[in-house]
Tab-separated table of C-alpha atoms in Angstrom:
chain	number	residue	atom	x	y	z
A	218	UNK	CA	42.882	-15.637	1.286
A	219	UNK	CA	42.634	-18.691	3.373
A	220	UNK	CA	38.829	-19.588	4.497
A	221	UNK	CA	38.606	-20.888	8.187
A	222	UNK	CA	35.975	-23.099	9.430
A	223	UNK	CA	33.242	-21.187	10.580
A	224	UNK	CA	31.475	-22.277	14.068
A	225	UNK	CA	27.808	-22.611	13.488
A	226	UNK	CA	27.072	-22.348	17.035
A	227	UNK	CA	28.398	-18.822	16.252
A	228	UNK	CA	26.525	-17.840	13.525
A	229	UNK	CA	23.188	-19.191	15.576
A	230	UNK	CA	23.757	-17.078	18.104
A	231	UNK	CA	24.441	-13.953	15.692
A	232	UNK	CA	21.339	-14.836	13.731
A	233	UNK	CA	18.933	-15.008	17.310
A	234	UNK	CA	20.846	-11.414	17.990
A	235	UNK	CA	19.679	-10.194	14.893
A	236	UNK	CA	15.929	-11.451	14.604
A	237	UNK	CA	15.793	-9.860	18.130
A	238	UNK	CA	17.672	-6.235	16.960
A	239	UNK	CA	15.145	-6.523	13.646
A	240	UNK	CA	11.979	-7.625	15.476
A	241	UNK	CA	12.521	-4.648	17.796
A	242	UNK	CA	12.888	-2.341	14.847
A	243	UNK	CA	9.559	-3.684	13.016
A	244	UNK	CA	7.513	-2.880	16.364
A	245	UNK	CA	8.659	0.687	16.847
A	246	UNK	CA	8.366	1.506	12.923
A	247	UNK	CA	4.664	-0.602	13.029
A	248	UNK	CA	4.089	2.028	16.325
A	249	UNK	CA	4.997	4.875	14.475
A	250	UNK	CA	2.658	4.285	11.434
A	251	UNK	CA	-0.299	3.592	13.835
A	252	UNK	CA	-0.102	6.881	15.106
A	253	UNK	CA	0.911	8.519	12.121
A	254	UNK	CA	-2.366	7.204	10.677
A	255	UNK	CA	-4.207	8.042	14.138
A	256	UNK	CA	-3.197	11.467	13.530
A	257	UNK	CA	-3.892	11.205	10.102
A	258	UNK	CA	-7.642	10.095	10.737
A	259	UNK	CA	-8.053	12.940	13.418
A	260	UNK	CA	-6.427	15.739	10.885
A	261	UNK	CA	-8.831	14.625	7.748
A	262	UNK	CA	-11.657	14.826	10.155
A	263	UNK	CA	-10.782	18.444	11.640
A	264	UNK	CA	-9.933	18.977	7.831
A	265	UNK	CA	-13.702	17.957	6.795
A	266	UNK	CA	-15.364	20.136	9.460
A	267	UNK	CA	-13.392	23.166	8.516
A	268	UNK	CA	-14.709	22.427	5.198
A	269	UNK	CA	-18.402	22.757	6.446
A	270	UNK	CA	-17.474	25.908	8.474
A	271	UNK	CA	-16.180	27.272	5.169
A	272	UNK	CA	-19.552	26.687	3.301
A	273	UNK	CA	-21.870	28.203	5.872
A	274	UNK	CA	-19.242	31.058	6.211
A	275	UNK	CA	-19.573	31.897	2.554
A	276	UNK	CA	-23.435	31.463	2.453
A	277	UNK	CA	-23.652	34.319	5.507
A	278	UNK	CA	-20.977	36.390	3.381
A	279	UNK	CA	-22.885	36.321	0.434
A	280	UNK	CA	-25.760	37.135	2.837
A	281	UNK	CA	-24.209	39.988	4.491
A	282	UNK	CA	-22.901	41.587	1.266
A	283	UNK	CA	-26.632	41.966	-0.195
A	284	UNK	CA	-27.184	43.441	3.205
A	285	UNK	CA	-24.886	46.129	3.723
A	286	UNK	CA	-25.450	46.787	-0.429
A	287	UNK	CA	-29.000	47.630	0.975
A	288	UNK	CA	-28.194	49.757	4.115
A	289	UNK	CA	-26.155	51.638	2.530
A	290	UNK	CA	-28.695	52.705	0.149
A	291	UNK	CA	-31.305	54.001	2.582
A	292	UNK	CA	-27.663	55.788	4.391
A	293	UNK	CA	-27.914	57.715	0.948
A	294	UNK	CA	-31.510	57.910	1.108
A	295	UNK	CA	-31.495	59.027	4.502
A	296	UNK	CA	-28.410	61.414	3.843
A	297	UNK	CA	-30.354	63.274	0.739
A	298	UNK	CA	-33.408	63.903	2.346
A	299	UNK	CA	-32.514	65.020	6.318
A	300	UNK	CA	-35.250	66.933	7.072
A	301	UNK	CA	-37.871	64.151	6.192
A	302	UNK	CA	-36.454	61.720	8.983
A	303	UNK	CA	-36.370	61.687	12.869
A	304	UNK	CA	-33.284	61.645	14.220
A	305	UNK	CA	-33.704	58.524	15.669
A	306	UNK	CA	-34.703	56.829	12.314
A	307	UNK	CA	-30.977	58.610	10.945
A	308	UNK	CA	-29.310	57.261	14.194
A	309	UNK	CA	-30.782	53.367	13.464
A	310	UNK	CA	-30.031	53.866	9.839
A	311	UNK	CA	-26.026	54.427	10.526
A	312	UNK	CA	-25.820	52.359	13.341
A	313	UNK	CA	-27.283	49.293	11.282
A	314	UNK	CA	-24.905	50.044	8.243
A	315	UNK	CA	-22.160	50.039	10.637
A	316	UNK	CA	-22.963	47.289	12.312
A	317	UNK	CA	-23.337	45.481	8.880
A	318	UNK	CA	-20.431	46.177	8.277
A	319	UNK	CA	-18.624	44.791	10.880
A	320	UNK	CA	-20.061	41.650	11.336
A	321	UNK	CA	-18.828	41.460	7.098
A	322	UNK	CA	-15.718	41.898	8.274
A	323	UNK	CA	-15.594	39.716	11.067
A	324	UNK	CA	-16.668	36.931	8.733
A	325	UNK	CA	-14.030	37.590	6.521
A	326	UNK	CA	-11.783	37.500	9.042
A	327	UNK	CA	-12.795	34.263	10.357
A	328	UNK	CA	-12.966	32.781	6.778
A	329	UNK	CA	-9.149	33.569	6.108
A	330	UNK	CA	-8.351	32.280	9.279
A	331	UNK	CA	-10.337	29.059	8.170
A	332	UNK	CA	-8.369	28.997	5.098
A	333	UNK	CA	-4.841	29.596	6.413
A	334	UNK	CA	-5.703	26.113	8.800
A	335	UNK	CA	-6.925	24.356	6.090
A	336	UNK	CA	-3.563	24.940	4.111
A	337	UNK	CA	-1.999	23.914	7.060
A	338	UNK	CA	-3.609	20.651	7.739
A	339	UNK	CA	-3.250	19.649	3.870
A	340	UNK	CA	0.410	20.222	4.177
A	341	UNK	CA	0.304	18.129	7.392
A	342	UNK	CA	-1.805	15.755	5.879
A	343	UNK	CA	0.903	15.381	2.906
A	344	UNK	CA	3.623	15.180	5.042
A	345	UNK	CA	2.312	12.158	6.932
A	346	UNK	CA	1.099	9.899	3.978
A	347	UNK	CA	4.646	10.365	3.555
A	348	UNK	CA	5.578	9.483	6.785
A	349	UNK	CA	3.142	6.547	6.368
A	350	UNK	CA	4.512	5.793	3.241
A	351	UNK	CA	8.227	4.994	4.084
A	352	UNK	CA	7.238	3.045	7.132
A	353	UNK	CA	5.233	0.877	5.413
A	354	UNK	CA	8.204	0.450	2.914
A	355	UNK	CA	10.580	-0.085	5.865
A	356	UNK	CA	7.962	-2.759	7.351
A	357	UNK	CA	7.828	-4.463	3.876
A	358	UNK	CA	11.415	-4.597	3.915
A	359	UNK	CA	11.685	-6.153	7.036
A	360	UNK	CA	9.123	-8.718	6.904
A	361	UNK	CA	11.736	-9.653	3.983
A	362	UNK	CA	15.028	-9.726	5.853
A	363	UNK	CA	13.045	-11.501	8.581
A	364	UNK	CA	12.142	-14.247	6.440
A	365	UNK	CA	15.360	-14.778	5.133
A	366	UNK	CA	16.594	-15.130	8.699
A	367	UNK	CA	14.189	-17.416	10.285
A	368	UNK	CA	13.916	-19.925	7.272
A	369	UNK	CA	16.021	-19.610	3.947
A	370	UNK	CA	19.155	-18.229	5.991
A	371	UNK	CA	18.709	-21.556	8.511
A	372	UNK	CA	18.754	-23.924	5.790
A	373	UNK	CA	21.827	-22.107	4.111
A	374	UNK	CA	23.557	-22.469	7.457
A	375	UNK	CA	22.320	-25.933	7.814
A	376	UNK	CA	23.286	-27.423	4.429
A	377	UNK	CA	26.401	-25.049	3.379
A	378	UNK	CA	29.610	-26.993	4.756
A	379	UNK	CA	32.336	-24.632	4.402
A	380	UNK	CA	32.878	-20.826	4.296
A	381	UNK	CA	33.729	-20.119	0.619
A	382	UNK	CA	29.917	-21.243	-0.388
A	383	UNK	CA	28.242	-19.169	2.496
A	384	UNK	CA	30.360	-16.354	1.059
A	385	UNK	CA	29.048	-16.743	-2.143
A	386	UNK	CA	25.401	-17.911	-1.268
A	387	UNK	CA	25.502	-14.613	1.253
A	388	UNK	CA	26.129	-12.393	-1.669
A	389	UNK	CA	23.093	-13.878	-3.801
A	390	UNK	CA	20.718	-13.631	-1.025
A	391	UNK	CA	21.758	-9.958	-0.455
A	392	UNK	CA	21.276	-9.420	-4.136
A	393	UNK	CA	17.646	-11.534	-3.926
A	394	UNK	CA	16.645	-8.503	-1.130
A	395	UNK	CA	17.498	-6.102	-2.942
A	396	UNK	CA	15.759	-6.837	-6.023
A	397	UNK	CA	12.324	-7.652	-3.756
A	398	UNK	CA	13.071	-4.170	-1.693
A	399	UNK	CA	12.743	-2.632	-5.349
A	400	UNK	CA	9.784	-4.545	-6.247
A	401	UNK	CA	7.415	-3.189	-3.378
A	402	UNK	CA	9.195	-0.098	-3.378
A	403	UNK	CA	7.555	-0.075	-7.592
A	404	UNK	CA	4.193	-1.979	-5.887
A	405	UNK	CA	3.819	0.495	-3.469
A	406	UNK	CA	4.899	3.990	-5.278
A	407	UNK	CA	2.449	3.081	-8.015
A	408	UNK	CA	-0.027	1.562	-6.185
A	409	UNK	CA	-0.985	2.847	-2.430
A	410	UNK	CA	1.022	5.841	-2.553
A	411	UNK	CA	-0.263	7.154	-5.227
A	412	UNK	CA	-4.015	6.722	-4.187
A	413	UNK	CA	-3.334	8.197	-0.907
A	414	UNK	CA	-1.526	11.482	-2.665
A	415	UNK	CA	-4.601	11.526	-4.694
A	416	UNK	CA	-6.396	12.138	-1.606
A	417	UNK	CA	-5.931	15.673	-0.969
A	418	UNK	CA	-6.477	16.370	-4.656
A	419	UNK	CA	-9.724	14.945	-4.052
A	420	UNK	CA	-11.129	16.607	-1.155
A	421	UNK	CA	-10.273	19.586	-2.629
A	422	UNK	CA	-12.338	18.492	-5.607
A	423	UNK	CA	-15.391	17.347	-4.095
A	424	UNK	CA	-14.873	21.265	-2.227
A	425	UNK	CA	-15.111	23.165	-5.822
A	426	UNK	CA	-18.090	20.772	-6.958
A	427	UNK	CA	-19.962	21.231	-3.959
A	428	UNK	CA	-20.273	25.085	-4.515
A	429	UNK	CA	-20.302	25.176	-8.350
A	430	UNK	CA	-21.847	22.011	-9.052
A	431	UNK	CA	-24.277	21.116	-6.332
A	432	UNK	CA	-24.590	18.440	-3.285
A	433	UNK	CA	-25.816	15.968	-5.929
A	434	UNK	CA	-22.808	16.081	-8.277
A	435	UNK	CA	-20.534	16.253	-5.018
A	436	UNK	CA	-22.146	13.430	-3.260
A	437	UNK	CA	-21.206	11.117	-6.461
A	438	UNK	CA	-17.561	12.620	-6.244
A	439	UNK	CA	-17.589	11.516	-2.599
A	440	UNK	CA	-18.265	7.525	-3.955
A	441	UNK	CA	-15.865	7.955	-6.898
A	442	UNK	CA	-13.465	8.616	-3.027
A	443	UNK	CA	-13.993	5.912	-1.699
A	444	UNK	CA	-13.782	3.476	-4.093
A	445	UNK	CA	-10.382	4.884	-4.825
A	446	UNK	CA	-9.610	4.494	-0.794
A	447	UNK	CA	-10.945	0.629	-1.056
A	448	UNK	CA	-8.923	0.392	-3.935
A	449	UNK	CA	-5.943	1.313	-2.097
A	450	UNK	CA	-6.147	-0.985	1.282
A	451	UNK	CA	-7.063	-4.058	-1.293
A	452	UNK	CA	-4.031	-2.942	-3.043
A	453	UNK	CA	-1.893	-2.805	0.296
A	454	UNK	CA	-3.532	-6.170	1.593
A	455	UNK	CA	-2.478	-7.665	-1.593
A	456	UNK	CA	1.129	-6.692	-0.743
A	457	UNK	CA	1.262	-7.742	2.489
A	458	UNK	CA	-0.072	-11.354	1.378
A	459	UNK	CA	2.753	-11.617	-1.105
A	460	UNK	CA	5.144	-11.464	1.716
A	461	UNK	CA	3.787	-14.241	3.949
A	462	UNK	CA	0.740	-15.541	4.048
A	463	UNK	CA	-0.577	-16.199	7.394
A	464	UNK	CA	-2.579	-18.985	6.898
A	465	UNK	CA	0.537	-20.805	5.352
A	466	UNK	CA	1.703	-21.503	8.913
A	467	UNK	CA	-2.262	-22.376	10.141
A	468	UNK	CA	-3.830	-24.510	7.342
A	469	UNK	CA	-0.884	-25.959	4.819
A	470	UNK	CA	0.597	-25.631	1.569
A	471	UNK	CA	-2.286	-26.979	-0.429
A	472	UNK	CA	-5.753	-24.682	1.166
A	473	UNK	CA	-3.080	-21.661	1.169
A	474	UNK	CA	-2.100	-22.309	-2.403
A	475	UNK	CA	-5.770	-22.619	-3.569
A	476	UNK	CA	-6.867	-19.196	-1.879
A	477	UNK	CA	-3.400	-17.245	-2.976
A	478	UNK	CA	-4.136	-18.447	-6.489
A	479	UNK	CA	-7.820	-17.441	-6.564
A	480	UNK	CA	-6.780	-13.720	-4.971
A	481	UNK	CA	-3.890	-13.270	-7.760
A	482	UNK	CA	-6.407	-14.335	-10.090
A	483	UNK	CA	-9.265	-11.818	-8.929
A	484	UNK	CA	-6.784	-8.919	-9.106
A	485	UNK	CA	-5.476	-10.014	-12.624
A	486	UNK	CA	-9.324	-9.750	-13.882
A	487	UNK	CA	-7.894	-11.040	-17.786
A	488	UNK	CA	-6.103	-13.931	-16.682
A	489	UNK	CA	-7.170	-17.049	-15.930
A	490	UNK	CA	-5.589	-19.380	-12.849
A	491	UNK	CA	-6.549	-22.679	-12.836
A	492	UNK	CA	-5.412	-25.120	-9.592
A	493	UNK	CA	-5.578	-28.801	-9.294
A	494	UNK	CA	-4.985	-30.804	-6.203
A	495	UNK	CA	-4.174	-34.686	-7.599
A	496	UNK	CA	-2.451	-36.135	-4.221
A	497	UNK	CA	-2.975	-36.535	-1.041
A	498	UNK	CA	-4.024	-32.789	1.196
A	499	UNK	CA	-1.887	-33.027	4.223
A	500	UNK	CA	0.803	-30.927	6.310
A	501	UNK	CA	4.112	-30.832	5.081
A	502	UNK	CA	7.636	-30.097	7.326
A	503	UNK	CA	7.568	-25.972	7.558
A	504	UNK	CA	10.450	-25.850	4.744
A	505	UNK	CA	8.697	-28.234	2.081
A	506	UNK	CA	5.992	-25.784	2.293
A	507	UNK	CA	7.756	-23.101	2.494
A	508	UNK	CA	9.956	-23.413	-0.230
A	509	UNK	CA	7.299	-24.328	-2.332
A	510	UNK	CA	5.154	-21.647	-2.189
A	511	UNK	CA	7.634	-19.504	-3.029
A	512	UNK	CA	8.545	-21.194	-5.866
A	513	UNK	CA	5.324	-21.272	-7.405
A	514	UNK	CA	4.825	-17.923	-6.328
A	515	UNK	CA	7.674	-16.754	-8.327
A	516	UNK	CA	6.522	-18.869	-11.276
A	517	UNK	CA	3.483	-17.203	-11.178
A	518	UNK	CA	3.995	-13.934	-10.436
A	519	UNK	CA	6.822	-13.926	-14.077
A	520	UNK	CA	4.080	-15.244	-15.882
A	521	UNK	CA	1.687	-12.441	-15.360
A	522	UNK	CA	4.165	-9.767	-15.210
A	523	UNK	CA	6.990	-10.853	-17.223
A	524	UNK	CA	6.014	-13.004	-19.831
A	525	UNK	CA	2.126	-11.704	-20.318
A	526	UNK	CA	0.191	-14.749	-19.699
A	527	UNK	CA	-3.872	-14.796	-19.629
A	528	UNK	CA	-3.669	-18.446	-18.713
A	529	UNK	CA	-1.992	-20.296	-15.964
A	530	UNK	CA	-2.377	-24.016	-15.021
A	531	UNK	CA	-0.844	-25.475	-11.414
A	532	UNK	CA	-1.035	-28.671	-10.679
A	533	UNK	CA	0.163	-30.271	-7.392
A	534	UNK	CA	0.519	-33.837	-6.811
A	535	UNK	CA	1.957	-34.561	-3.235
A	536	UNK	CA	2.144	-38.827	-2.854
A	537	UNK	CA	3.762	-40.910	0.455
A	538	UNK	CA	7.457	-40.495	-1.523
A	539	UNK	CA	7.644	-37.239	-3.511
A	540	UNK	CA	6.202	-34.215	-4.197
A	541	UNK	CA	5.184	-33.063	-7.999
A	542	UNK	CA	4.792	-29.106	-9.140
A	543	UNK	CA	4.122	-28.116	-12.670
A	544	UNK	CA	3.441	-24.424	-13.564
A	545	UNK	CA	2.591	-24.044	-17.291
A	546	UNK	CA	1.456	-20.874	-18.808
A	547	UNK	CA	0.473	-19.910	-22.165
A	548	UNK	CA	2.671	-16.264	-22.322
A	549	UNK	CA	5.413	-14.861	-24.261
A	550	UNK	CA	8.153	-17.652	-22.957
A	551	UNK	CA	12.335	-17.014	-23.050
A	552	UNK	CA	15.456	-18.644	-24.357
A	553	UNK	CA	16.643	-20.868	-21.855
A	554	UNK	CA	19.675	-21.304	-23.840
A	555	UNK	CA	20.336	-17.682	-22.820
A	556	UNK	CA	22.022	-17.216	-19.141
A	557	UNK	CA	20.947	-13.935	-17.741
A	558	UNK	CA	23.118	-13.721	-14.321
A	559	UNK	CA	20.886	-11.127	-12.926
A	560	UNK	CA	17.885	-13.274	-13.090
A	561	UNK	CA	17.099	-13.672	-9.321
A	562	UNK	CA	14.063	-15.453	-9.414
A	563	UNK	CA	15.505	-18.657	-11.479
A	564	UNK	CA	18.288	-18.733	-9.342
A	565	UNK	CA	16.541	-18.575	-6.072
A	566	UNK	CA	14.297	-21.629	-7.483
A	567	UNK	CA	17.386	-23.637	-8.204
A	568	UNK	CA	18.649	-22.983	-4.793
A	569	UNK	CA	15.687	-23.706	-2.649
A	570	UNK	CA	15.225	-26.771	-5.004
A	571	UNK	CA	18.903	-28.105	-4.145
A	572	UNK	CA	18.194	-27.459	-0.891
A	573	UNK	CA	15.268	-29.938	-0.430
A	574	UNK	CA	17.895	-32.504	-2.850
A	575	UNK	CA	14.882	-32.053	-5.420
A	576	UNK	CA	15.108	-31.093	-9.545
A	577	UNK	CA	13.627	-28.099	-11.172
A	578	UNK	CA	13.692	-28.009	-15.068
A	579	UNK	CA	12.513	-24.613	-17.187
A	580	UNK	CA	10.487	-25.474	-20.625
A	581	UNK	CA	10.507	-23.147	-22.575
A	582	UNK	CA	10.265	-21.008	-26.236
A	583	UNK	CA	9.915	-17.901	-27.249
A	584	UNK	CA	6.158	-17.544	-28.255
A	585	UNK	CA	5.282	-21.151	-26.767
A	586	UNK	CA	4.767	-20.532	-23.066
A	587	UNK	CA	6.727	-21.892	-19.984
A	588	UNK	CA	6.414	-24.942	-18.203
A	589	UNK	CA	8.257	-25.219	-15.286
A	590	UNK	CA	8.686	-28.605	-13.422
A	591	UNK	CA	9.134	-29.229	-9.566
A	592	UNK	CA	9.791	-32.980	-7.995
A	593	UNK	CA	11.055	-32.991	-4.301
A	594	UNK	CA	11.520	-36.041	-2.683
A	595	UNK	CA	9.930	-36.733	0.630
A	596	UNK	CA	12.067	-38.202	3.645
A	597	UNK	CA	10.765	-40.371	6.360
């Protein structure tokens, strides 16, 4: 098939259409989780006071029961020995057993419709951490496909010169986000959404303590709750700091690398991070910085979950010409002799690498660690 020049005026224009079409998309899905979660809020507190209600409905029950146990023994009493009693006295006696009576019906009737709303909110309640679920997926998502639009796609477009290597460049980076849609898809099915399903389960639980336990016991279930909610929002912060950190764009590589590395460390409590600034600490172009905080980022991030490390070392050495990375650990290491084509990460390296005109190099033995090398020259 014969390739054409493509106009990169063109594809400029395409790529503004689409930020626009996918920025409008991330608002209305970001909408529709804020008021999934409103609702959600409002629901677990209607959920909580029918909870109460149920308590002091079952204390009066139990109440009631010992009462109309007792009325209707002085009815019998009453009934056996007629002639000893006014007839006003028999009159109050079977008015107050039937009034007993009612009002332990009334309750019951009240407490199944209490119960029949509480299964309804719970399966309301499931259905929108759901809900809240996928969007958050679909934002994660997003916030991916945008950043391959407003900064790796640009320098593709910028530094690809004809159409057979966007073509095949294209495919990779489609491959790339679809591997990093799987991995918060994993993140977030074993992390958030699982905490948040355990939710229900829990309220339910600290319920059934409550009455056979005792406030006490059900007051330290309620902690044990929300640690496991904390939990859950450090775990979803987490993810949404792996996608783009904020303060990438406001302070610079090196104070953004120092606090990423210190956060990955805290939430990897048995491995150890160490970070070491030996150049100059200034601002770097937006795709030096970039691009190199994703690359250590992906160095990192297959140390700790790919080849087991408990020790990582990152040292950073940014002079007036160049710029230095090294990224050693002390894990389980690889074969570099061994291609593995569906190894995204090493691949996206290379290519951001090339991009800058820099060299990466992989160091590396089974058993001996990783040491992986970054030098990008710096243009005037």
């Amino acid at each position: 098939m014969k390739i054409k020049q493509i106009d990169m005026k063109s594809i400029d224009e395409i790529r503004e259409e689409m930020i626009d079409t996918v920025t409008c998309s991330k608002s209305d899905i970001f909408r529709i989780g804020e008021k999934c979660r409103h609702d959600y809020e409002s629901m677990t507190n209607e959920l909580a006071n029918i909870k109460q209600m149920m308590v002091k409905l079952i204390e009066e029950g139990d109440q009631l029961e010992e009462q109309v146990k007792e009325a209707r023994l002085t009815l019998s009493e009453v009934s056996m020995n007629f002639k000893h009693y006014t007839e006003e006295e028999v009159r109050e006696a079977y008015e107050k057993a039937h009034q007993l009576q009612m009002d332990l019906s009334i309750n019951w009737q009240y407490k199944k419709q209490l119960l029949d709303k509480r299964d309804d909110l719970e399966r309301r309640l499931i259905g929108l951490i759901d809900t809240i679920d996928r969007a958050d997926q679909l934002i994660s998502q997003i916030s991916v496909v945008m950043n391959y639009l407003t900064s790796d796609l640009k320098q593709v477009g910028e530094v690809l010169e004809d159409a057979k290597a966007k073509q095949d460049f294209g495919l990779k980076i489609i491959e790339a986000q679809e591997e990093e849609r799987k991995r918060l898809s994993r993140e977030i099915h074993d992390g958030p959404a699982q905490m948040l399903a355990n939710v229900i389960m829990r309220s339910d639980l600290i319920e059934r303590v409550f009455r056979e336990r005792g406030p006490d016991e059900a007051f330290s279930e309620v902690n044990s709750f929300k640690k496991m909610v904390r939990s859950a929002l450090y775990e979803v912060r987490r993810i949404i700091y792996d996608l783009r950190p904020m303060a990438l764009d406001d302070l610079g590589l090196v104070p953004t690398l120092r606090k990423y590395l210190q956060t990955i460390e805290e939430y990897h409590k048995n491995s150890k991070i160490t970070f070491v600034n030996l150049g100059l600490e200034r601002r770097l172009p937006t795709k030096y910085e970039v691009a190199l905080f994703r690359m250590i980022q992906e160095s990192v991030q297959n140390a700790l979950k790919h080849a087991n490390a408990c020790e990582i070392k990152v040292k950073l050495e940014i002079t007036n010409n160049d710029i230095t990375v090294l990224i050693k650990d002390n894990g389980g290491g690889f074969d570099t002799s061994i291609k593995k084509p569906e190894s995204f990460g090493m691949i996206g390296m290379r290519e951001r690498v090339d991009l800058l005109d820099g060299d990466i190099t992989f160091d590396s033995k089974i058993g001996k660690g990783t040491a992986v090398w970054i030098r990008v020259p710096l243009t005037n």
